[in-house]
Coordinates of C-alpha atoms in Angstrom, one line a residue:
M1 CA 0.1 0.0 -0.1
K2 CA 1.3 3.5 -1.0
I3 CA 0.9 6.2 1.4
T4 CA 1.0 9.9 0.5
L5 CA 1.1 12.8 2.8
A6 CA 0.0 16.1 1.9
E7 CA 3.1 18.7 1.9
T8 CA 1.0 21.5 4.0
A9 CA -0.8 18.9 6.4
G10 CA -0.8 20.2 9.9
F11 CA -0.5 23.5 11.7
C12 CA -1.1 26.5 9.7
W13 CA 1.3 29.5 10.4
G14 CA -1.5 31.4 12.4
V15 CA -2.0 28.3 14.8
Q16 CA 1.8 27.9 15.1
R17 CA 2.1 31.6 15.8
A18 CA -0.6 31.4 18.6
V19 CA 1.2 28.4 20.1
D20 CA 4.6 30.0 19.9
I21 CA 3.1 33.2 21.6
V22 CA 1.6 31.5 24.6
L23 CA 4.9 29.3 25.0
D24 CA 7.0 32.4 24.9
V25 CA 4.7 34.2 27.4
S26 CA 4.8 31.2 29.7
K27 CA 8.6 30.8 29.6
K28 CA 9.3 34.6 30.2
S29 CA 6.9 34.7 33.2
G30 CA 7.6 31.5 34.7
K31 CA 3.9 31.4 35.8
P32 CA 0.7 29.7 34.8
V33 CA -0.9 31.4 31.7
F34 CA -4.6 31.4 30.7
T35 CA -6.2 31.5 27.4
H36 CA -9.6 33.0 26.6
G37 CA -11.3 29.9 25.3
P38 CA -9.5 26.9 23.8
L39 CA -6.3 28.2 22.1
I40 CA -7.0 26.0 19.0
H41 CA -9.5 23.2 18.0
N42 CA -7.4 20.1 19.0
N43 CA -7.8 18.5 22.1
Q44 CA -4.2 16.7 22.1
V45 CA -2.5 19.9 21.7
L46 CA -4.4 21.5 24.5
E47 CA -3.5 18.7 26.8
E48 CA 0.1 19.1 25.9
L49 CA -0.2 22.8 26.7
E50 CA -2.1 22.1 30.0
S51 CA 0.8 20.0 31.2
K52 CA 3.0 23.2 30.5
K53 CA 0.5 25.1 33.0
I54 CA -1.3 26.8 30.1
H55 CA -4.9 26.6 31.1
E56 CA -8.1 27.8 29.7
Y57 CA -9.8 30.8 31.5
K58 CA -13.0 30.2 33.0
S59 CA -13.8 33.1 35.1
G60 CA -12.5 35.0 38.2
D61 CA -9.4 37.2 38.8
I62 CA -6.1 35.6 37.5
G63 CA -3.9 38.3 39.3
S64 CA -0.7 39.3 37.6
N65 CA -0.7 36.0 35.4
T66 CA -1.1 36.6 31.6
L67 CA -4.2 36.0 29.7
V68 CA -3.8 35.3 25.9
V69 CA -6.5 35.8 23.3
R70 CA -6.7 32.6 20.9
A71 CA -6.1 32.5 17.3
H72 CA -9.7 32.6 16.4
G73 CA -10.1 36.1 17.9
I74 CA -13.0 37.7 20.0
R75 CA -15.5 40.5 19.9
P76 CA -13.8 43.9 20.3
E77 CA -16.1 44.9 23.2
V78 CA -15.0 41.6 25.0
L79 CA -11.2 42.4 24.5
D80 CA -11.7 45.8 26.0
E81 CA -13.5 44.2 28.7
L82 CA -10.6 41.7 29.5
K83 CA -8.1 44.4 29.3
S84 CA -10.0 46.4 31.8
K85 CA -10.1 43.7 34.2
H86 CA -6.5 42.1 33.9
K87 CA -3.2 43.6 34.0
N88 CA -1.6 41.4 31.3
V89 CA -3.7 40.5 28.3
V90 CA -1.9 39.5 25.1
D91 CA -3.8 39.3 21.7
A92 CA -2.7 36.1 19.7
T93 CA -5.5 36.7 17.1
C94 CA -4.4 35.4 13.7
P95 CA -3.5 38.4 11.7
L96 CA -5.6 37.0 8.7
V97 CA -8.6 37.2 11.1
T98 CA -7.9 40.6 12.1
K99 CA -7.7 41.4 8.3
V100 CA -11.3 40.3 8.1
H101 CA -12.2 42.6 11.1
R102 CA -10.7 45.5 9.0
A103 CA -12.5 44.6 5.8
I104 CA -15.9 44.5 7.8
K105 CA -15.5 47.8 9.4
K106 CA -14.1 49.5 6.1
H107 CA -17.2 48.3 4.1
Q108 CA -19.7 49.1 6.8
D109 CA -18.4 52.8 6.9
Q110 CA -19.0 52.8 3.1
N111 CA -22.7 51.8 3.8
F112 CA -22.4 48.2 2.6
Q113 CA -24.4 45.5 3.9
V114 CA -22.0 43.0 5.0
F115 CA -22.6 39.2 4.6
I116 CA -20.2 36.7 6.5
M117 CA -20.1 33.3 4.9
G118 CA -19.5 30.8 7.7
N119 CA -20.9 29.1 10.6
E120 CA -22.5 31.6 13.1
K121 CA -21.6 29.5 16.1
H122 CA -17.9 29.3 15.4
P123 CA -15.8 31.5 17.5
E124 CA -14.1 33.2 14.7
V125 CA -17.6 34.2 13.3
V126 CA -18.7 35.4 16.7
G127 CA -15.9 37.8 16.7
L128 CA -16.5 38.9 13.2
L129 CA -20.0 39.6 14.2
G130 CA -18.7 41.6 17.1
A131 CA -16.5 43.7 14.6
S132 CA -19.7 44.6 12.8
K133 CA -21.4 45.6 16.1
D134 CA -23.9 42.7 15.1
R135 CA -24.9 44.5 12.0
A136 CA -23.5 41.7 9.6
I137 CA -25.7 38.9 8.3
V138 CA -24.2 35.3 8.7
I139 CA -25.1 32.7 5.9
R140 CA -23.7 29.5 5.7
D141 CA -23.7 28.9 2.0
A142 CA -25.2 29.6 -1.6
I143 CA -28.5 28.1 -0.8
A144 CA -28.9 30.2 1.9
A145 CA -28.0 33.3 0.0
R146 CA -30.5 32.4 -2.7
E147 CA -33.2 31.9 0.0
Y148 CA -32.4 35.2 1.9
P149 CA -35.6 37.3 1.2
Q150 CA -34.3 40.7 1.4
T151 CA -32.5 43.0 -1.3
F152 CA -30.0 45.8 -0.6
D153 CA -28.4 48.5 -2.5
K154 CA -24.8 47.5 -1.6
I155 CA -23.6 44.2 -0.5
C156 CA -20.1 43.1 0.7
L157 CA -19.3 39.3 1.1
V158 CA -16.6 38.3 3.4
S159 CA -15.8 34.8 4.7
Q160 CA -14.7 32.8 7.7
T161 CA -11.2 32.2 7.0
T162 CA -11.5 28.3 6.9
Q163 CA -14.4 28.1 4.2
N164 CA -14.0 26.7 0.8
D165 CA -13.4 28.8 -2.6
D166 CA -15.9 27.1 -4.6
D167 CA -18.5 27.7 -1.8
F168 CA -17.5 31.3 -1.7
E169 CA -17.8 31.9 -5.4
A170 CA -21.3 30.2 -5.7
T171 CA -22.5 32.4 -2.6
A172 CA -21.1 35.4 -4.3
R173 CA -23.0 34.8 -7.5
E174 CA -26.2 34.3 -5.6
L175 CA -25.9 37.7 -3.5
K176 CA -24.9 39.7 -6.4
L177 CA -28.4 39.2 -7.8
K178 CA -29.9 40.7 -4.6
C179 CA -28.3 44.2 -4.9
K180 CA -27.3 47.1 -7.3
E181 CA -23.6 47.1 -6.3
F182 CA -21.7 44.1 -5.0
K183 CA -18.3 43.5 -3.7
A184 CA -16.6 40.2 -2.8
V185 CA -13.7 40.1 -0.5
N186 CA -12.4 36.6 -0.4
T187 CA -11.0 36.3 3.1
I188 CA -10.2 32.6 3.1
C189 CA -6.7 32.3 4.3
E190 CA -3.8 30.9 2.1
P191 CA -2.9 27.8 4.4
T192 CA -6.6 26.8 4.1
R193 CA -6.8 27.2 0.3
S194 CA -3.5 25.2 0.1
H195 CA -4.7 22.3 2.3
Q196 CA -7.9 22.2 0.1
I197 CA -5.9 22.3 -3.2
E198 CA -3.7 19.5 -2.1
V199 CA -6.8 17.4 -0.8
V200 CA -8.3 17.6 -4.3
D201 CA -5.1 16.2 -5.7
L202 CA -5.1 13.5 -2.9
A203 CA -8.5 12.5 -3.8
L204 CA -7.9 12.4 -7.5
N205 CA -5.0 10.0 -7.1
N206 CA -5.6 7.9 -4.1
D207 CA -8.4 5.2 -3.3
L208 CA -8.9 6.6 0.3
V209 CA -8.3 10.1 1.8
I210 CA -7.7 10.1 5.5
V211 CA -8.2 13.5 7.1
V212 CA -6.7 13.8 10.7
G213 CA -7.9 16.4 13.3
G214 CA -10.4 17.7 15.8
K215 CA -14.0 16.8 15.2
H216 CA -15.0 20.1 16.1
S217 CA -12.5 21.8 13.6
S218 CA -14.1 23.9 11.0
N219 CA -11.4 23.6 8.5
T220 CA -10.7 19.9 9.1
V221 CA -14.5 19.1 8.4
H222 CA -14.3 20.9 5.0
L223 CA -11.3 19.0 4.1
K224 CA -13.4 15.7 4.2
E225 CA -16.0 17.5 2.1
V226 CA -13.7 18.7 -0.6
A227 CA -12.2 15.1 -0.8
E228 CA -15.8 13.4 -1.0
R229 CA -16.8 16.0 -3.9
Q230 CA -14.2 14.4 -6.0
G231 CA -16.1 10.9 -5.7
T232 CA -13.1 9.4 -3.5
R233 CA -14.0 7.8 -0.2
A234 CA -12.7 9.9 2.9
I235 CA -12.6 9.3 6.6
H236 CA -12.3 11.9 9.4
I237 CA -10.2 10.8 12.4
E238 CA -9.2 12.5 15.6
T239 CA -6.4 10.1 16.4
E240 CA -4.8 6.9 15.1
A241 CA -7.0 4.8 17.6
E242 CA -9.9 5.4 15.3
L243 CA -8.2 3.9 12.4
K244 CA -9.3 0.3 11.6
K245 CA -7.8 -2.3 9.4
E246 CA -11.1 -2.9 7.8
D247 CA -11.2 0.8 6.6
L248 CA -8.3 -0.1 4.2
L249 CA -9.9 -3.2 2.4
G250 CA -9.2 -3.0 -1.1
V251 CA -7.1 0.0 -0.8
E252 CA -4.0 0.1 -2.6
K253 CA -3.2 4.1 -2.4
V254 CA -4.0 6.3 0.6
G255 CA -3.7 10.1 1.1
V256 CA -3.4 11.6 4.3
T257 CA -4.0 15.3 5.2
A258 CA -4.8 17.2 8.4
G259 CA -6.6 20.4 9.6
A260 CA -4.7 23.3 10.5
S261 CA -5.1 22.6 14.1
T262 CA -3.4 19.5 14.0
P263 CA 0.4 18.7 15.0
Q264 CA 2.6 16.6 13.0
W265 CA 3.1 14.0 15.7
M266 CA -0.5 13.1 15.6
I267 CA -0.2 12.9 11.7
Q268 CA 2.8 10.7 12.0
K269 CA 1.2 8.3 14.5
V270 CA -1.6 7.8 11.8
I271 CA 1.1 7.2 9.3
D272 CA 2.8 4.6 11.6
K273 CA -0.5 2.9 12.2
L274 CA -1.1 2.6 8.6
E275 CA 2.5 1.1 8.1
S276 CA 1.9 -1.0 11.0
F277 CA -0.9 -2.8 9.1
E278 CA 1.5 -3.5 6.2
E279 CA 4.3 -4.6 8.7
A280 CA 2.1 -7.4 9.8
N281 CA 3.1 -9.4 6.8
K282 CA 6.7 -8.1 6.8
S283 CA 9.6 -10.6 7.5
L284 CA 11.1 -11.3 10.9
L285 CA 14.3 -9.9 9.7
Y286 CA 12.7 -6.5 8.7
K287 CA 10.8 -6.2 12.0
F288 CA 14.2 -6.9 13.8
S289 CA 16.1 -4.3 11.7
K290 CA 13.5 -1.7 12.3
F291 CA 13.7 -2.5 16.1
I292 CA 17.6 -2.0 15.9
L293 CA 17.4 1.1 14.0
N294 CA 14.9 2.6 16.6
T295 CA 16.9 1.5 19.5
L296 CA 20.1 2.9 18.1
V297 CA 18.4 6.4 17.6
S298 CA 16.3 6.7 20.6
T299 CA 19.0 5.6 23.0
N300 CA 21.5 8.1 21.4
L301 CA 23.8 5.2 20.7
F302 CA 23.9 6.1 17.0
T303 CA 24.5 9.7 17.8
T304 CA 27.4 8.9 19.8
T305 CA 28.8 6.8 17.1
A306 CA 28.5 9.8 14.7
F307 CA 30.7 11.9 17.1
A308 CA 33.0 9.1 17.5
S309 CA 33.4 9.1 13.7
I310 CA 34.2 12.8 13.7
Y311 CA 36.9 12.3 16.6
L312 CA 38.7 9.4 14.8
G313 CA 38.3 11.3 11.5
N314 CA 40.0 14.3 12.8
H315 CA 43.0 12.1 13.7
I316 CA 43.1 10.7 10.5
V317 CA 43.0 14.1 8.6
S318 CA 45.6 15.6 11.2
K319 CA 47.7 12.4 11.1
T320 CA 47.9 12.5 14.9
P321 CA 47.9 9.3 16.9
V322 CA 44.6 8.4 18.8
D323 CA 44.8 8.3 22.6
Y324 CA 42.2 5.6 23.5
N325 CA 42.0 6.7 27.1
F326 CA 40.9 10.3 26.1
F327 CA 38.7 8.8 23.4
W328 CA 36.6 6.6 25.6
S329 CA 36.5 9.5 28.1
V330 CA 34.9 11.9 25.6
I331 CA 32.6 9.3 24.0
S332 CA 31.2 8.5 27.5
I333 CA 30.7 12.3 28.1
V334 CA 28.9 12.9 24.8
F335 CA 26.5 10.0 25.3
A336 CA 25.8 11.0 28.8
L337 CA 25.3 14.7 27.9
H338 CA 22.8 13.9 25.2
S339 CA 20.8 11.3 27.3
I340 CA 20.6 13.9 30.3
N341 CA 19.2 16.7 28.5
Q342 CA 16.8 14.3 26.6
F343 CA 15.6 12.2 29.5
S344 CA 16.6 14.0 32.7
L345 CA 16.1 17.7 32.0
E346 CA 13.4 17.6 29.4
G347 CA 11.9 14.7 31.0
K348 CA 8.4 14.9 29.6
F349 CA 6.6 12.0 28.0
D350 CA 6.9 12.3 24.0
R351 CA 3.4 11.7 22.6
R352 CA 4.9 10.1 19.4
S353 CA 6.6 7.6 21.6
K354 CA 5.5 3.9 21.2
L355 CA 5.9 3.3 25.0
T356 CA 3.1 3.8 27.3
P357 CA 3.6 6.9 30.0
K358 CA 4.3 4.5 32.6
V359 CA 7.0 2.5 31.0
Y360 CA 8.4 5.6 29.4
E361 CA 8.8 7.1 33.1
F362 CA 10.7 4.0 34.2
V363 CA 13.1 3.9 31.1
R364 CA 13.6 7.8 31.6
K365 CA 14.6 7.3 35.2
L366 CA 16.7 4.2 34.4
I367 CA 18.6 6.0 31.6
S368 CA 19.0 9.3 33.5
W369 CA 20.7 7.4 36.3
F370 CA 22.9 5.5 33.9
S371 CA 23.7 8.8 32.3
F372 CA 24.8 10.6 35.3
L373 CA 26.9 7.7 36.4
L374 CA 28.5 7.4 32.8
L375 CA 29.3 11.1 33.0
F376 CA 31.0 10.7 36.3
F377 CA 33.0 7.8 34.7
G378 CA 33.9 10.0 31.8
V379 CA 35.2 13.1 33.7
S380 CA 37.0 10.7 36.2
F381 CA 38.7 8.8 33.5
G382 CA 39.6 12.1 31.6
F383 CA 41.5 13.1 34.9
Y384 CA 43.1 9.7 35.0
S385 CA 44.2 10.1 31.2
S386 CA 45.4 13.5 31.9
S387 CA 47.5 12.4 35.0
I388 CA 49.1 9.8 33.2
G389 CA 50.9 12.5 31.0
S390 CA 51.1 15.0 33.9
D391 CA 49.3 17.5 31.7
L392 CA 45.7 18.5 32.9
K393 CA 44.8 20.6 29.7
G394 CA 42.7 17.7 28.3
F395 CA 40.9 17.1 31.6
G396 CA 40.1 20.8 31.8
I397 CA 38.4 20.7 28.4
I398 CA 36.5 17.6 29.3
L399 CA 35.4 19.0 32.7
F400 CA 34.5 22.3 31.2
S401 CA 32.4 20.7 28.5
A402 CA 30.8 18.4 31.0
L403 CA 29.9 21.3 33.2
C404 CA 28.4 23.3 30.2
G405 CA 26.3 20.4 29.0
V406 CA 24.7 19.6 32.4
L407 CA 24.0 23.3 32.9
Y408 CA 22.4 23.8 29.4
G409 CA 18.8 23.0 30.6
W410 CA 19.0 24.0 34.3
K411 CA 17.7 27.2 35.7
I412 CA 20.9 29.2 36.4
I413 CA 19.4 32.7 36.1
P414 CA 17.8 34.1 39.4
I415 CA 13.9 34.1 39.2
N416 CA 13.5 37.7 39.5
W417 CA 15.4 38.3 36.6
I418 CA 13.2 36.4 34.3
S419 CA 10.7 39.1 33.4
R420 CA 13.5 41.5 32.5
F421 CA 15.6 39.1 30.4
G422 CA 13.0 36.7 29.3
F423 CA 15.2 33.5 30.1
S424 CA 16.2 31.4 33.0
S425 CA 18.6 29.0 31.3
I426 CA 20.9 28.7 28.5
R427 CA 18.3 26.5 26.6
D428 CA 16.1 29.8 26.7
L429 CA 18.5 31.7 24.3
P430 CA 17.8 31.8 20.7
A431 CA 19.4 28.9 18.8
S432 CA 21.1 27.9 21.9
K433 CA 20.7 24.0 21.1
D434 CA 22.2 24.3 17.9
L435 CA 25.1 26.4 19.0
S436 CA 25.6 24.7 22.1
V437 CA 25.7 21.0 20.4
S438 CA 28.2 22.6 17.7
F439 CA 30.4 24.1 20.2
G440 CA 30.5 21.0 22.5
W441 CA 31.3 18.5 19.9
T442 CA 33.8 20.9 18.2
L443 CA 35.6 21.5 21.7
L444 CA 35.7 17.8 22.7
S445 CA 36.5 16.3 19.2
C446 CA 39.2 19.0 18.2
G447 CA 40.3 20.5 21.6
V448 CA 41.3 17.3 23.5
P449 CA 43.4 16.0 20.6
L450 CA 45.1 19.3 20.4
A451 CA 45.5 19.5 24.2
Y452 CA 47.6 16.2 24.5
S453 CA 49.5 16.7 21.2
S454 CA 52.2 18.7 23.2
G455 CA 51.5 21.8 21.1
N456 CA 52.2 20.4 17.6
L457 CA 49.7 22.6 16.0
S458 CA 49.2 21.1 12.4
P459 CA 47.9 23.8 9.9
V460 CA 45.2 21.5 9.0
W461 CA 43.4 22.3 12.4
F462 CA 42.8 25.7 11.4
L463 CA 40.4 24.1 8.8
L464 CA 39.2 21.3 10.6
I465 CA 37.9 23.3 13.7
P466 CA 35.4 25.6 11.6
F467 CA 34.6 22.6 9.3
I468 CA 33.5 20.6 12.3
F469 CA 31.6 23.5 13.9
F470 CA 29.8 24.0 10.7
I471 CA 28.8 20.4 9.8
V472 CA 27.5 19.8 13.4
Y473 CA 25.6 23.0 13.3
I474 CA 24.0 22.0 10.1
R475 CA 23.0 18.7 11.5
S476 CA 21.6 20.3 14.6
A477 CA 19.7 22.9 12.7
I478 CA 18.4 20.1 10.5
L479 CA 16.9 18.1 13.4
G480 CA 15.5 21.4 14.4
V481 CA 13.7 21.6 11.4
R482 CA 12.5 18.2 12.1
D483 CA 11.3 18.9 15.6
A484 CA 9.6 22.3 14.8
Q485 CA 7.9 20.9 11.7
G486 CA 7.0 17.9 14.0
D487 CA 5.4 20.2 16.3
R488 CA 7.3 19.0 19.2
I489 CA 6.3 22.5 20.8
V490 CA 10.0 23.4 21.0
G491 CA 11.0 26.9 22.0
I492 CA 13.5 29.2 20.4
E493 CA 16.4 26.9 21.3
S494 CA 16.5 25.6 17.6
S495 CA 17.5 28.1 14.7
F496 CA 14.5 27.0 12.7
K497 CA 12.1 28.5 15.6
A498 CA 14.4 31.5 16.3
L499 CA 15.0 32.4 12.7
G500 CA 12.1 31.1 10.8
K501 CA 12.0 28.8 7.7
N502 CA 13.4 31.1 5.2
R503 CA 16.3 32.7 7.2
S504 CA 17.3 29.4 8.8
K505 CA 17.2 27.6 5.3
K506 CA 19.6 30.4 4.0
L507 CA 21.7 30.0 7.1
V508 CA 21.9 26.3 6.8
F509 CA 22.9 26.3 2.9
S510 CA 25.3 29.2 3.5
L511 CA 27.4 27.0 6.0
I512 CA 27.1 24.1 3.7
G513 CA 28.7 26.4 1.0
A514 CA 31.5 27.4 3.5
S515 CA 32.0 23.6 4.2
V516 CA 32.4 22.9 0.5
L517 CA 35.2 25.6 0.3
I518 CA 36.9 24.3 3.4
S519 CA 36.8 20.7 2.0
L520 CA 38.3 22.0 -1.2
C521 CA 41.3 23.7 0.7
L522 CA 42.0 20.3 2.4
F523 CA 43.2 19.1 -1.1
L524 CA 46.0 21.7 -1.2
P525 CA 49.5 20.0 -0.8
F526 CA 50.3 22.7 2.0
F527 CA 47.9 20.8 4.3
G528 CA 49.1 17.1 3.5
V529 CA 45.6 15.6 3.8
S530 CA 45.0 12.2 2.1
P531 CA 43.2 12.7 -1.2
V532 CA 41.0 9.8 -0.4
F533 CA 39.9 10.9 3.1
G534 CA 39.6 14.6 1.6
F535 CA 37.3 13.3 -1.0
L536 CA 35.3 11.5 1.7
M537 CA 34.9 14.6 3.7
L538 CA 33.8 16.6 0.8
T539 CA 30.9 13.9 0.3
I540 CA 29.8 14.9 3.9
T541 CA 28.9 18.3 2.7
F542 CA 27.1 17.3 -0.4
V543 CA 25.0 14.7 1.6
S544 CA 24.1 17.5 4.3
G545 CA 22.9 19.4 1.3
I546 CA 20.7 16.8 0.1
I547 CA 19.3 15.8 3.6
A548 CA 18.8 19.6 4.4
H549 CA 16.7 20.0 1.1
L550 CA 14.6 16.9 2.0
Y551 CA 14.0 18.1 5.5
F552 CA 12.9 21.6 4.5
Q553 CA 10.6 20.1 1.8
R554 CA 9.2 17.7 4.4
I555 CA 10.1 14.7 2.2
L556 CA 12.4 12.9 4.5
P557 CA 10.5 11.3 7.4
A558 CA 10.6 13.2 10.7
N559 CA 11.3 9.9 12.7
D560 CA 14.1 7.7 13.6
L561 CA 14.9 6.6 10.2
G562 CA 15.6 10.5 8.9
H563 CA 17.7 11.0 12.2
F564 CA 19.6 7.8 11.2
L565 CA 20.4 8.8 7.7
L566 CA 21.3 12.4 9.0
D567 CA 24.0 10.8 11.5
S568 CA 25.1 8.3 8.7
Q569 CA 26.7 11.2 6.8
F570 CA 29.4 11.3 9.4
V571 CA 30.1 7.4 10.2
L572 CA 30.1 6.4 6.5
P573 CA 33.2 8.4 5.5
V574 CA 35.3 6.9 8.3
F575 CA 33.9 3.4 7.8
L576 CA 34.9 3.6 4.1
Y577 CA 38.2 5.2 4.8
G578 CA 38.9 2.0 7.2
I579 CA 37.9 -0.4 4.4
L580 CA 40.1 1.4 1.8
K581 CA 43.0 1.4 4.3
L582 CA 42.6 -2.3 4.8
L583 CA 42.7 -2.7 1.0
G584 CA 45.7 -0.8 0.8
Y585 CA 44.0 2.1 -1.5
A586 CA 44.3 4.6 1.4

């Protein structure tokens, strides 16, 4: 069975903006945050926010806590009332909804009778009616427009942002017959339009369309309707638990899309469920291979292998002998720090996990304790390795890296500074995760070998240090694309969330270009690098470029396979070099 995922499925930018706003407010204040009504129409996301002390406002005084107006917007008089009652009110209304408010006011001032196409009970439409001071008329569709008994001199038609273009045009044709002067202002938002265009394509090219999203989400319901209009069977599910194997009887091609309030981890779980139906017929070898891959990635073992490859590759390029005492020390520290930050400091159940929350909590504690013990071993072994050579420079670098790694996610800024600076830990700084990983890997893979090399600084290190920093930053930034587009509700610690898609994309490909130039310089006779390994290093940058493109286009899966392929680019050159060395070609 072939599974096709719509490119724009999931969170629209307006919803993502509202989620980002409420998370930023929560992080800066350090206090519970309230939202006026459900922030978005998705129960699973609301549960995720609830776990971060972001609650729906019911009534009463919230003191100095912040109240956030949701993406749908509210009536202007309600907003004014909230601001008079509460000290801190933040308006997270989608700018495209605000644009509809302005269009209504503008045309009412020009004596147009405004019609709003939409569901009069939908929160967005309630807010639009408020913008018109209840003078606008709400109609659902073209039939309601045709049956409306009254005529007017001037009519202006606007739309709830999540409606359908075809319905809007049909409604406009009917209303045009009921006035002397008519104006249609198509206020359907672009993300909604893109979702609907894609679902038409999915319906025409698949036997079944699965629409994922809240049952009370207007735009999600419309997606199912649009698919069915093409004559294709469509089903609307909220979670993967609703998907039954009987739904796929006789289905060879299935298309998957999702509403604007649906996070990617929910979509991924649906895809995983679909694949599991197929995997029931897969061989035992396939299932075992997938289990091994998932285990290697989820436990950070393969990430540590990628670092080990960089460490050994640096020695190969610089032609310096490997001190395996230091090697095992830094390997232990890298594995421990990645696991500590993933399982101990973050410490929250990932809804995409295949484990139950109870089992996950047991595994989390087990790995956390093991990681702290391994970190202690790594630092201690680093001290032992340095003391053998009576030179503590290597140990100093190891200890500094370990301390920085542990402090990354801990609150180290006094609480009374938070409101002024907006952060309480290194993690809260923009792009901190990508920069920290890049700096840490570069320091350990380059600094430690240099520290015990007795000051014999080969010229090649002047190229290796920036090269390692760039390629590790690219790796981390690409994972940030996966995490952000996978809606892991991450903060600005990733470059993708701090800079946005376009600027982070430009940064990543600029660093790839810089890495290519550095790789080419390694071929100069002055540096004395093996041409074979120099070529293999050059391949890393090209592979990074391909993987970056696939991630930005959401083609590469945002799962363990994608992560495995990303880290493989570091392992493969060293592995191939080893084989060529054994065969006498390097």
